[in-house]
PDB file of C-alpha atoms in Angstrom:
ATOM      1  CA  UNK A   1      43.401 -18.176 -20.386  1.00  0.00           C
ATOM      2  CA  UNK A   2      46.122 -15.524 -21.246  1.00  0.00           C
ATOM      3  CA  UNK A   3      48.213 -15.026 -17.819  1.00  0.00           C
ATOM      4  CA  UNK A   4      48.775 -11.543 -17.087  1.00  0.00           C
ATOM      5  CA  UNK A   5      49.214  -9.455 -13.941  1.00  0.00           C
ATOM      6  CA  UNK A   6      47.034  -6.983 -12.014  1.00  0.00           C
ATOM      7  CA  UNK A   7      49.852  -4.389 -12.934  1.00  0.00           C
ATOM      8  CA  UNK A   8      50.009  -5.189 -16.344  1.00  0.00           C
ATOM      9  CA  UNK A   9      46.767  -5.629 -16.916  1.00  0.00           C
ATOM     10  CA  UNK A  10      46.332  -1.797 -15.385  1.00  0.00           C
ATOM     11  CA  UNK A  11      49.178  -0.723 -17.682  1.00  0.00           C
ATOM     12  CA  UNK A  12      47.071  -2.022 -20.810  1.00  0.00           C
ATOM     13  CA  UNK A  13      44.014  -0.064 -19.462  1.00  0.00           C
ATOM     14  CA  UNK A  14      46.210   3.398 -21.365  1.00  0.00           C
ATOM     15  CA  UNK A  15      48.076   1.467 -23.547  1.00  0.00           C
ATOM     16  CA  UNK A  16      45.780  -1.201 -25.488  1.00  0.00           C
ATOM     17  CA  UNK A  17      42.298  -0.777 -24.113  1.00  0.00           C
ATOM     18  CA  UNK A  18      40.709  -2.765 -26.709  1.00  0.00           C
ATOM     19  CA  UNK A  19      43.063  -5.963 -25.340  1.00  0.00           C
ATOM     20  CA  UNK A  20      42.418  -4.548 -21.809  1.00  0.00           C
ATOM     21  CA  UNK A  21      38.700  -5.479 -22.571  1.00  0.00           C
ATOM     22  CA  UNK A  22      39.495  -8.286 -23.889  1.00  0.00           C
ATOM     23  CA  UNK A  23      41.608  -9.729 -20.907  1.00  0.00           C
ATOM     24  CA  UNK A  24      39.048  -8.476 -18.543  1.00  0.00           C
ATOM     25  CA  UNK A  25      35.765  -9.972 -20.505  1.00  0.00           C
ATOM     26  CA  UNK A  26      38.135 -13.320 -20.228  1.00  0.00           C
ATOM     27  CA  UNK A  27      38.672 -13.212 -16.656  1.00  0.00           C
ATOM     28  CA  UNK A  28      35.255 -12.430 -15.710  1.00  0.00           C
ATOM     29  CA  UNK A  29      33.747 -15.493 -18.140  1.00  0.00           C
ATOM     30  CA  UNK A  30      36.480 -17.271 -16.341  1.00  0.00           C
ATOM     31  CA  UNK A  31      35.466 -16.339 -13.037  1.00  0.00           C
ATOM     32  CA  UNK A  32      38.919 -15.007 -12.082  1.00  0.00           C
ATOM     33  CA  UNK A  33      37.687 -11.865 -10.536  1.00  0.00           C
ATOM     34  CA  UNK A  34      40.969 -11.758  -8.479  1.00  0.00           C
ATOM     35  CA  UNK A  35      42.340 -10.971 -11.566  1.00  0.00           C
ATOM     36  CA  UNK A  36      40.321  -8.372 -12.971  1.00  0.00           C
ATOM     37  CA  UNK A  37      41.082  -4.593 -13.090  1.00  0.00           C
ATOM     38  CA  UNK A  38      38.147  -3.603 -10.946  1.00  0.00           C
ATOM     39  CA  UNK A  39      38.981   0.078 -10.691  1.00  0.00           C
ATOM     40  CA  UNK A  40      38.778   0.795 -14.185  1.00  0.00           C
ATOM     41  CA  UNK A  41      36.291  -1.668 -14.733  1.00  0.00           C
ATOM     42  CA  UNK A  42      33.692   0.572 -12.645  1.00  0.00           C
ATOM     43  CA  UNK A  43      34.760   3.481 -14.104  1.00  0.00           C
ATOM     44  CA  UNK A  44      33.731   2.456 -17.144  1.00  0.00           C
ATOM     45  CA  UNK A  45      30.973   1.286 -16.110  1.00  0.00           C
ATOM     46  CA  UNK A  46      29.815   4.413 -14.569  1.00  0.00           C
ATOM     47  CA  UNK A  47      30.874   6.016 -17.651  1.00  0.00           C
ATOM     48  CA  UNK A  48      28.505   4.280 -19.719  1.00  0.00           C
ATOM     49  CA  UNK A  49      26.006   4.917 -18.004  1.00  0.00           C
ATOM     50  CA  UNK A  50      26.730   9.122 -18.145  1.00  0.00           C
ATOM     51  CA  UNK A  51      26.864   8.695 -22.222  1.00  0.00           C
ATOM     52  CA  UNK A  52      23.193   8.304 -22.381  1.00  0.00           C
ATOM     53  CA  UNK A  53      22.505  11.130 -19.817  1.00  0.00           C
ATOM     54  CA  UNK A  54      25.273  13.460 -21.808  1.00  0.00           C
ATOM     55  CA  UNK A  55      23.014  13.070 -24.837  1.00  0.00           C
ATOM     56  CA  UNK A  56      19.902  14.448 -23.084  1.00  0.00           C
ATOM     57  CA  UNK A  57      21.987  17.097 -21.422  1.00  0.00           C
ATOM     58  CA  UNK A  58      23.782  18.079 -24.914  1.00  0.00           C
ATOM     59  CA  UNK A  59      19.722  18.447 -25.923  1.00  0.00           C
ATOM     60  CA  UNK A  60      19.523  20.308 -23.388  1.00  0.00           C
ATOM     61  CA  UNK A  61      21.970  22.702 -24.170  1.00  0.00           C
ATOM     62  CA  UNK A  62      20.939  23.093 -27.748  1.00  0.00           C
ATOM     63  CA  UNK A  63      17.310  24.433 -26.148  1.00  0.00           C
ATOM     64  CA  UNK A  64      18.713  26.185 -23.911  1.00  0.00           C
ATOM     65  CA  UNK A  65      20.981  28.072 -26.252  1.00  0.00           C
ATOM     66  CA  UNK A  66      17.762  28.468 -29.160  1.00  0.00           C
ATOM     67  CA  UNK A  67      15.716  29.578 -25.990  1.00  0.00           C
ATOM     68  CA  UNK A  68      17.879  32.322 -25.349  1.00  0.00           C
ATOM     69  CA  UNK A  69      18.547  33.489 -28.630  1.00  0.00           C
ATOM     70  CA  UNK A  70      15.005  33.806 -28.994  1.00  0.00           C
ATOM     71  CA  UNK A  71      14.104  35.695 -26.376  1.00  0.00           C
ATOM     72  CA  UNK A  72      17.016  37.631 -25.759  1.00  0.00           C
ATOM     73  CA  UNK A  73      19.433  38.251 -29.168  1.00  0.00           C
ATOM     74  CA  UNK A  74      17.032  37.731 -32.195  1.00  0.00           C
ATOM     75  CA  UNK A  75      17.420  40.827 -32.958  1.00  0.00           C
ATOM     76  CA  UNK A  76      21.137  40.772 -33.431  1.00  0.00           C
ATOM     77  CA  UNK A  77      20.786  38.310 -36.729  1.00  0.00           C
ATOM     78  CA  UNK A  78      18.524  38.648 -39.627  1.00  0.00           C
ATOM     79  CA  UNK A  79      17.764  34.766 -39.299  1.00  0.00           C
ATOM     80  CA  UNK A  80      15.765  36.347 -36.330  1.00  0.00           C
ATOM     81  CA  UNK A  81      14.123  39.194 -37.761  1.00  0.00           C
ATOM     82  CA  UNK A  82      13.383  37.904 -41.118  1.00  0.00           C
ATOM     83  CA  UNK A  83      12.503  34.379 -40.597  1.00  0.00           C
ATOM     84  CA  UNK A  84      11.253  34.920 -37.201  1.00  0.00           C
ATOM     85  CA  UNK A  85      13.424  32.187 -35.129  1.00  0.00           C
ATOM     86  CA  UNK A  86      11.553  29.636 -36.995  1.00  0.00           C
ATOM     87  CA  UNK A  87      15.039  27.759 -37.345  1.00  0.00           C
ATOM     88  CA  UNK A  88      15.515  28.111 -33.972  1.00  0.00           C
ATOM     89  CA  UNK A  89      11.670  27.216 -32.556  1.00  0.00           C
ATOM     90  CA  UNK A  90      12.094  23.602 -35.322  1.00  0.00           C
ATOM     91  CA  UNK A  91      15.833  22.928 -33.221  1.00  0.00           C
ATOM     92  CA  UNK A  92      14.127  23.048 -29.878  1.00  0.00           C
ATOM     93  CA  UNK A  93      11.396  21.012 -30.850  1.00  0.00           C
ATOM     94  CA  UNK A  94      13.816  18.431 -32.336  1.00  0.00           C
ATOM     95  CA  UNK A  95      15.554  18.550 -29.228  1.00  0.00           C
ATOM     96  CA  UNK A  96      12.496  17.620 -27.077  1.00  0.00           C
ATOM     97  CA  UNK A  97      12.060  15.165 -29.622  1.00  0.00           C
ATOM     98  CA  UNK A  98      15.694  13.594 -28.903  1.00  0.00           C
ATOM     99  CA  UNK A  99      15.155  13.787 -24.936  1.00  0.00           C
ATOM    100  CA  UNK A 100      11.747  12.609 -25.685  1.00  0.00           C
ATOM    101  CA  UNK A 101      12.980   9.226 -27.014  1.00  0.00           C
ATOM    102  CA  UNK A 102      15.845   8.444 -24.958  1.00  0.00           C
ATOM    103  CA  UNK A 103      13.223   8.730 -21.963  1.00  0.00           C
ATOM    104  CA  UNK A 104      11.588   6.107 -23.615  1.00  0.00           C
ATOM    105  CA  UNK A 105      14.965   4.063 -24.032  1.00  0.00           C
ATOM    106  CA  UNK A 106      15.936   4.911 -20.567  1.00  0.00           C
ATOM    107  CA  UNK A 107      13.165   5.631 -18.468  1.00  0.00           C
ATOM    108  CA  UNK A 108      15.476   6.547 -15.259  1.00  0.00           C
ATOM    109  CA  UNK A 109      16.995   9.826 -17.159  1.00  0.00           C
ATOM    110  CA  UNK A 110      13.471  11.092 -16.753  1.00  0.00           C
ATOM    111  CA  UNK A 111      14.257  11.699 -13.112  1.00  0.00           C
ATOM    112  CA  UNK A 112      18.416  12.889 -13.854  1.00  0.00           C
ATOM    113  CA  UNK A 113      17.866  15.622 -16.817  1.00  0.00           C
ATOM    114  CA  UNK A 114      16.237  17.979 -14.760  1.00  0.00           C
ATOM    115  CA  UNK A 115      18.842  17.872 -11.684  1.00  0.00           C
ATOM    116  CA  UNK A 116      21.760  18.728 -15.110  1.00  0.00           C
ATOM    117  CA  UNK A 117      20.255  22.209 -16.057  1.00  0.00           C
ATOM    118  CA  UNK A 118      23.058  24.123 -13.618  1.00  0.00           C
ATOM    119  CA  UNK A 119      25.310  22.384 -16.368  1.00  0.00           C
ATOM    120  CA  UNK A 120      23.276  22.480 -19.087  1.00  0.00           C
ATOM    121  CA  UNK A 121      23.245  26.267 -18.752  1.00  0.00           C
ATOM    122  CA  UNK A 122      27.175  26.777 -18.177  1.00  0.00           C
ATOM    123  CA  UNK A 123      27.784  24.821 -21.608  1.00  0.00           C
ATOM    124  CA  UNK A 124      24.592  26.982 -23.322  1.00  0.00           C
ATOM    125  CA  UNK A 125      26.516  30.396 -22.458  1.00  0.00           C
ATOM    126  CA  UNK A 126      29.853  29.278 -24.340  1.00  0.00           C
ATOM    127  CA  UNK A 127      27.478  28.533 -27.407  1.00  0.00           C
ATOM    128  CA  UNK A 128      25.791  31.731 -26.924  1.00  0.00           C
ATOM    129  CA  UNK A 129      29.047  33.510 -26.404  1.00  0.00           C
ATOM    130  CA  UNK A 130      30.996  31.775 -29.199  1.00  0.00           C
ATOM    131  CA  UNK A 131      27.675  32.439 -31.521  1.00  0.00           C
ATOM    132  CA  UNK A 132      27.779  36.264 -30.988  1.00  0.00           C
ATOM    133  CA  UNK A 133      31.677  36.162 -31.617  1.00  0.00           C
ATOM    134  CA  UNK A 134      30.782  34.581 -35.190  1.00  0.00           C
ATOM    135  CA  UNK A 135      28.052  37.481 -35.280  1.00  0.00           C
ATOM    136  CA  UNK A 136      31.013  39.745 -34.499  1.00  0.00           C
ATOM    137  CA  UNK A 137      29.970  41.122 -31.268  1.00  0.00           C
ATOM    138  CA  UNK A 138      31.903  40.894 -27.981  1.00  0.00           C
ATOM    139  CA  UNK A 139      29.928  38.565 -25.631  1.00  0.00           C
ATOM    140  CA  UNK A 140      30.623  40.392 -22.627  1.00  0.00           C
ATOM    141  CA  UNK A 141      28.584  43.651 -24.135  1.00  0.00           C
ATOM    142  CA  UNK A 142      25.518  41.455 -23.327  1.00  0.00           C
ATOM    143  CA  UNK A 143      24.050  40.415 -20.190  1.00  0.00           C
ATOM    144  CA  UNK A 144      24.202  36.596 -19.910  1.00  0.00           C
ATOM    145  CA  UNK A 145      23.112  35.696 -17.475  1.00  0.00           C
ATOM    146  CA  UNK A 146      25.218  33.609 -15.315  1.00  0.00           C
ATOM    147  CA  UNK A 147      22.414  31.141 -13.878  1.00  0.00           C
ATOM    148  CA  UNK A 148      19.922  29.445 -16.110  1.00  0.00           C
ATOM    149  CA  UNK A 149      16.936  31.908 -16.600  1.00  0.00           C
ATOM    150  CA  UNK A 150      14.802  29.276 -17.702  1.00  0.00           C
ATOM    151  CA  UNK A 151      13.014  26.381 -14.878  1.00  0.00           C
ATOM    152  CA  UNK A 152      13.398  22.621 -16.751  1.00  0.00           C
ATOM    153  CA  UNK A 153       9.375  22.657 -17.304  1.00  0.00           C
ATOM    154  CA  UNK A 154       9.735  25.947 -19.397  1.00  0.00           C
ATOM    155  CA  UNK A 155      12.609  24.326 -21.547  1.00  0.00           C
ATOM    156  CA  UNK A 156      10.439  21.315 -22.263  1.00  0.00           C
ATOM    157  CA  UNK A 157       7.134  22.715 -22.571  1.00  0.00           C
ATOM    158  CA  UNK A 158       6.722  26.185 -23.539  1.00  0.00           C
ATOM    159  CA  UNK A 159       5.604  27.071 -27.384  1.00  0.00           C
ATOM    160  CA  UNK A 160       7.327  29.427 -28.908  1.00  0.00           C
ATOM    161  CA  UNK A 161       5.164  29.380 -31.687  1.00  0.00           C
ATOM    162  CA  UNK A 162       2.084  30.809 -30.169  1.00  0.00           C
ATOM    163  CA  UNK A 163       4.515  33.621 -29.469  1.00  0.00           C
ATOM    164  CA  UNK A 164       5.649  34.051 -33.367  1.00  0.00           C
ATOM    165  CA  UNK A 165       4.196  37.566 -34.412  1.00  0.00           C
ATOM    166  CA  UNK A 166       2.708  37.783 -37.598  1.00  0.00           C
TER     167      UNK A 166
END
């Protein structure tokens, strides 16, 4: 076993986290958990475990986002009025899809999405905002609104294609 100090050891952490692992995997097959960087240990920790919910919630967004556009700005594009959303209606359900399976991955995010959709929403405005900029409108002519109009059920459940007009 390497020898190496709590401070060091901390220093590598921003410096070489790949041999910061390493040390730390070493010390804990060891059993020299006086030794190991415990505080960024747990962090990353933690942190692994908000990756998998980050992916549902960046699903989220995207359905969110095609939600809106649908109901609110299709007729700003000629995606919208000439192809109906379609595009748009196929991203959400690919979405779902993508939530859909990390459920089954991770069962507990079942329970976590639907507490993220305050979030969700905040990062689904910039999208909205920066897509109407690439349209070449200025996103504060519309009204966005600034909490989510949609409940978690609706973004997961409704069909937008009974509500395609032929």
């Amino acid at each position: 076993m390497r020898t190496i100090s709590k401070e060091e050891l901390k220093d590598l952490y921003e410096k070489d986290y790949p041999l910061w692992v390493e040390i730390n995997l070493e010390l804990l097959r060891e059993r020299a958990y006086e030794l190991v960087d415990w505080e960024n240990l747990l962090e990353e920790i933690e942190d692994m475990a908000r990756s998998e919910l980050k992916t549902c919630i960046s699903q989220l967004v995207r359905i969110l986002v095609h939600m809106y556009k649908w109901d609110s700005l299709r007729r700003y594009t000629r995606a919208g009025r000439e192809r109906r959303g379609l595009s748009w209606i196929r991203s959400i359900e690919d979405a779902r899809d993508e939530i859909m399976a990390e459920f089954k991955k991770y069962p507990s995010l079942k329970n976590k999405l639907p507490l993220e959709m305050d979030k969700a929403w905040i990062d689904a405005v910039k999208e909205i905002r920066k897509w109407l900029r690439g349209l070449g409108y200025n996103p504060d002519d519309f009204n966005i609104p600034e909490e989510c109009p949609y409940s978690y059920e609706e973004a997961m459940t409704r069909d937008l294609r009974r509500e395609l007009k032929p």
